[in-house]
Amino acid sequence: MSNPTNTINILKALADKTRLDIVRTLVRDRDDTASCAEVSTCSSLSQPAMSHHLSKLVDAGVLLESKVGTEKIYELNTPLLTKSGIDPKKL
């Protein structure tokens, strides 16, 4: 199991309904990976609001962020979640 601080940060990030919906979308509809544009289409949030939520998930380690050209790609950090005792498929 990961250290308690990591688990607390993950749970705090997932406590927000919008962020939990983003993770659920990645798990169910996107095979755990999506571009920023793909994630944004799942919500009616403005681009700055969506960026804020994605940043919170990245900061907590829930999502991994990479760049392909000018596009940001987000991937669910399944190993970290599993290590923290969280099954992404059950969110």
mmCIF file with all atom_site columns, C-alpha atoms in Angstrom:
data_model
loop_
_atom_site.group_PDB
_atom_site.id
_atom_site.type_symbol
_atom_site.label_atom_id
_atom_site.label_alt_id
_atom_site.label_comp_id
_atom_site.label_asym_id
_atom_site.label_entity_id
_atom_site.label_seq_id
_atom_site.pdbx_PDB_ins_code
_atom_site.Cartn_x
_atom_site.Cartn_y
_atom_site.Cartn_z
_atom_site.occupancy
_atom_site.B_iso_or_equiv
_atom_site.pdbx_formal_charge
_atom_site.auth_seq_id
_atom_site.auth_comp_id
_atom_site.auth_asym_id
_atom_site.auth_atom_id
_atom_site.pdbx_PDB_model_num
ATOM 1  C CA . MET A 1 1  ? 0.000   0.000  0.000   1.00 0.00 ? 1  MET A CA 1
ATOM 2  C CA . SER A 1 2  ? 1.233   3.530  -0.735  1.00 0.00 ? 2  SER A CA 1
ATOM 3  C CA . ASN A 1 3  ? 1.876   6.033  2.003   1.00 0.00 ? 3  ASN A CA 1
ATOM 4  C CA . PRO A 1 4  ? -1.177  7.563  3.689   1.00 0.00 ? 4  PRO A CA 1
ATOM 5  C CA . THR A 1 5  ? -0.451  11.081 2.408   1.00 0.00 ? 5  THR A CA 1
ATOM 6  C CA . ASN A 1 6  ? -0.650  9.916  -1.221  1.00 0.00 ? 6  ASN A CA 1
ATOM 7  C CA . THR A 1 7  ? -3.913  8.102  -0.544  1.00 0.00 ? 7  THR A CA 1
ATOM 8  C CA . ILE A 1 8  ? -5.401  11.151 1.172   1.00 0.00 ? 8  ILE A CA 1
ATOM 9  C CA . ASN A 1 9  ? -4.418  13.404 -1.762  1.00 0.00 ? 9  ASN A CA 1
ATOM 10 C CA . ILE A 1 10 ? -5.942  10.950 -4.228  1.00 0.00 ? 10 ILE A CA 1
ATOM 11 C CA . LEU A 1 11 ? -9.183  10.716 -2.270  1.00 0.00 ? 11 LEU A CA 1
ATOM 12 C CA . LYS A 1 12 ? -9.394  14.515 -1.950  1.00 0.00 ? 12 LYS A CA 1
ATOM 13 C CA . ALA A 1 13 ? -8.965  14.870 -5.702  1.00 0.00 ? 13 ALA A CA 1
ATOM 14 C CA . LEU A 1 14 ? -11.662 12.266 -6.355  1.00 0.00 ? 14 LEU A CA 1
ATOM 15 C CA . ALA A 1 15 ? -14.045 13.795 -3.806  1.00 0.00 ? 15 ALA A CA 1
ATOM 16 C CA . ASP A 1 16 ? -15.051 16.446 -6.347  1.00 0.00 ? 16 ASP A CA 1
ATOM 17 C CA . LYS A 1 17 ? -17.921 15.251 -8.556  1.00 0.00 ? 17 LYS A CA 1
ATOM 18 C CA . THR A 1 18 ? -16.476 16.781 -11.734 1.00 0.00 ? 18 THR A CA 1
ATOM 19 C CA . ARG A 1 19 ? -13.081 15.168 -11.218 1.00 0.00 ? 19 ARG A CA 1
ATOM 20 C CA . LEU A 1 20 ? -14.665 11.839 -10.370 1.00 0.00 ? 20 LEU A CA 1
ATOM 21 C CA . ASP A 1 21 ? -16.725 12.091 -13.579 1.00 0.00 ? 21 ASP A CA 1
ATOM 22 C CA . ILE A 1 22 ? -13.546 12.761 -15.583 1.00 0.00 ? 22 ILE A CA 1
ATOM 23 C CA . VAL A 1 23 ? -11.915 9.631  -14.146 1.00 0.00 ? 23 VAL A CA 1
ATOM 24 C CA . ARG A 1 24 ? -15.053 7.570  -14.737 1.00 0.00 ? 24 ARG A CA 1
ATOM 25 C CA . THR A 1 25 ? -15.122 8.747  -18.338 1.00 0.00 ? 25 THR A CA 1
ATOM 26 C CA . LEU A 1 26 ? -11.512 7.709  -18.850 1.00 0.00 ? 26 LEU A CA 1
ATOM 27 C CA . VAL A 1 27 ? -12.167 4.293  -17.326 1.00 0.00 ? 27 VAL A CA 1
ATOM 28 C CA . ARG A 1 28 ? -15.396 3.527  -19.167 1.00 0.00 ? 28 ARG A CA 1
ATOM 29 C CA . ASP A 1 29 ? -15.236 5.340  -22.485 1.00 0.00 ? 29 ASP A CA 1
ATOM 30 C CA . ARG A 1 30 ? -11.614 6.067  -23.300 1.00 0.00 ? 30 ARG A CA 1
ATOM 31 C CA . ASP A 1 31 ? -9.563  2.983  -22.329 1.00 0.00 ? 31 ASP A CA 1
ATOM 32 C CA . ASP A 1 32 ? -7.824  5.001  -19.572 1.00 0.00 ? 32 ASP A CA 1
ATOM 33 C CA . THR A 1 33 ? -6.296  7.535  -22.022 1.00 0.00 ? 33 THR A CA 1
ATOM 34 C CA . ALA A 1 34 ? -7.691  10.686 -23.658 1.00 0.00 ? 34 ALA A CA 1
ATOM 35 C CA . SER A 1 35 ? -6.595  14.009 -25.058 1.00 0.00 ? 35 SER A CA 1
ATOM 36 C CA . CYS A 1 36 ? -7.635  17.215 -23.365 1.00 0.00 ? 36 CYS A CA 1
ATOM 37 C CA . ALA A 1 37 ? -10.096 17.858 -26.195 1.00 0.00 ? 37 ALA A CA 1
ATOM 38 C CA . GLU A 1 38 ? -11.677 14.417 -25.761 1.00 0.00 ? 38 GLU A CA 1
ATOM 39 C CA . VAL A 1 39 ? -12.052 14.870 -22.016 1.00 0.00 ? 39 VAL A CA 1
ATOM 40 C CA . SER A 1 40 ? -13.514 18.347 -22.505 1.00 0.00 ? 40 SER A CA 1
ATOM 41 C CA . THR A 1 41 ? -16.313 17.023 -24.711 1.00 0.00 ? 41 THR A CA 1
ATOM 42 C CA . CYS A 1 42 ? -17.587 14.982 -21.750 1.00 0.00 ? 42 CYS A CA 1
ATOM 43 C CA . SER A 1 43 ? -18.530 18.109 -19.831 1.00 0.00 ? 43 SER A CA 1
ATOM 44 C CA . SER A 1 44 ? -20.117 21.490 -20.319 1.00 0.00 ? 44 SER A CA 1
ATOM 45 C CA . LEU A 1 45 ? -17.336 23.185 -18.343 1.00 0.00 ? 45 LEU A CA 1
ATOM 46 C CA . SER A 1 46 ? -15.321 26.027 -19.792 1.00 0.00 ? 46 SER A CA 1
ATOM 47 C CA . GLN A 1 47 ? -11.774 25.283 -20.914 1.00 0.00 ? 47 GLN A CA 1
ATOM 48 C CA . PRO A 1 48 ? -10.216 27.053 -17.888 1.00 0.00 ? 48 PRO A CA 1
ATOM 49 C CA . ALA A 1 49 ? -12.444 25.127 -15.477 1.00 0.00 ? 49 ALA A CA 1
ATOM 50 C CA . MET A 1 50 ? -11.623 21.827 -17.176 1.00 0.00 ? 50 MET A CA 1
ATOM 51 C CA . SER A 1 51 ? -7.892  22.654 -17.053 1.00 0.00 ? 51 SER A CA 1
ATOM 52 C CA . HIS A 1 52 ? -8.215  23.366 -13.331 1.00 0.00 ? 52 HIS A CA 1
ATOM 53 C CA . HIS A 1 53 ? -9.804  19.969 -12.654 1.00 0.00 ? 53 HIS A CA 1
ATOM 54 C CA . LEU A 1 54 ? -7.296  18.119 -14.837 1.00 0.00 ? 54 LEU A CA 1
ATOM 55 C CA . SER A 1 55 ? -4.426  19.876 -13.035 1.00 0.00 ? 55 SER A CA 1
ATOM 56 C CA . LYS A 1 56 ? -5.798  18.802 -9.656  1.00 0.00 ? 56 LYS A CA 1
ATOM 57 C CA . LEU A 1 57 ? -5.960  15.180 -10.847 1.00 0.00 ? 57 LEU A CA 1
ATOM 58 C CA . VAL A 1 58 ? -2.408  15.364 -12.229 1.00 0.00 ? 58 VAL A CA 1
ATOM 59 C CA . ASP A 1 59 ? -1.101  16.973 -9.008  1.00 0.00 ? 59 ASP A CA 1
ATOM 60 C CA . ALA A 1 60 ? -2.655  14.167 -6.944  1.00 0.00 ? 60 ALA A CA 1
ATOM 61 C CA . GLY A 1 61 ? -1.099  11.560 -9.231  1.00 0.00 ? 61 GLY A CA 1
ATOM 62 C CA . VAL A 1 62 ? -4.461  10.222 -10.418 1.00 0.00 ? 62 VAL A CA 1
ATOM 63 C CA . LEU A 1 63 ? -3.679  11.195 -14.015 1.00 0.00 ? 63 LEU A CA 1
ATOM 64 C CA . LEU A 1 64 ? -0.406  11.204 -15.913 1.00 0.00 ? 64 LEU A CA 1
ATOM 65 C CA . GLU A 1 65 ? 0.050   14.032 -18.395 1.00 0.00 ? 65 GLU A CA 1
ATOM 66 C CA . SER A 1 66 ? 2.137   13.942 -21.562 1.00 0.00 ? 66 SER A CA 1
ATOM 67 C CA . LYS A 1 67 ? 2.381   16.103 -24.654 1.00 0.00 ? 67 LYS A CA 1
ATOM 68 C CA . VAL A 1 68 ? 2.091   14.966 -28.238 1.00 0.00 ? 68 VAL A CA 1
ATOM 69 C CA . GLY A 1 69 ? 2.809   17.974 -30.397 1.00 0.00 ? 69 GLY A CA 1
ATOM 70 C CA . THR A 1 70 ? 0.621   20.730 -28.989 1.00 0.00 ? 70 THR A CA 1
ATOM 71 C CA . GLU A 1 71 ? -1.935  18.352 -27.493 1.00 0.00 ? 71 GLU A CA 1
ATOM 72 C CA . LYS A 1 72 ? -1.936  17.161 -23.894 1.00 0.00 ? 72 LYS A CA 1
ATOM 73 C CA . ILE A 1 73 ? -2.743  13.505 -23.332 1.00 0.00 ? 73 ILE A CA 1
ATOM 74 C CA . TYR A 1 74 ? -4.080  12.278 -19.996 1.00 0.00 ? 74 TYR A CA 1
ATOM 75 C CA . GLU A 1 75 ? -3.711  8.705  -18.810 1.00 0.00 ? 75 GLU A CA 1
ATOM 76 C CA . LEU A 1 76 ? -5.198  7.166  -15.700 1.00 0.00 ? 76 LEU A CA 1
ATOM 77 C CA . ASN A 1 77 ? -2.440  6.211  -13.257 1.00 0.00 ? 77 ASN A CA 1
ATOM 78 C CA . THR A 1 78 ? -3.914  2.774  -12.564 1.00 0.00 ? 78 THR A CA 1
ATOM 79 C CA . PRO A 1 79 ? -0.846  1.362  -10.749 1.00 0.00 ? 79 PRO A CA 1
ATOM 80 C CA . LEU A 1 80 ? -0.884  4.211  -8.215  1.00 0.00 ? 80 LEU A CA 1
ATOM 81 C CA . LEU A 1 81 ? -4.631  3.915  -7.644  1.00 0.00 ? 81 LEU A CA 1
ATOM 82 C CA . THR A 1 82 ? -4.395  0.156  -7.199  1.00 0.00 ? 82 THR A CA 1
ATOM 83 C CA . LYS A 1 83 ? -1.433  0.536  -4.847  1.00 0.00 ? 83 LYS A CA 1
ATOM 84 C CA . SER A 1 84 ? -3.554  2.975  -2.816  1.00 0.00 ? 84 SER A CA 1
ATOM 85 C CA . GLY A 1 85 ? -6.355  0.429  -2.546  1.00 0.00 ? 85 GLY A CA 1
ATOM 86 C CA . ILE A 1 86 ? -8.601  2.072  -5.155  1.00 0.00 ? 86 ILE A CA 1
ATOM 87 C CA . ASP A 1 87 ? -10.019 0.003  -7.996  1.00 0.00 ? 87 ASP A CA 1
ATOM 88 C CA . PRO A 1 88 ? -10.659 2.443  -10.896 1.00 0.00 ? 88 PRO A CA 1
ATOM 89 C CA . LYS A 1 89 ? -13.213 0.076  -12.417 1.00 0.00 ? 89 LYS A CA 1
ATOM 90 C CA . LYS A 1 90 ? -15.368 0.434  -9.292  1.00 0.00 ? 90 LYS A CA 1
ATOM 91 C CA . LEU A 1 91 ? -15.443 4.231  -9.184  1.00 0.00 ? 91 LEU A CA 1
#
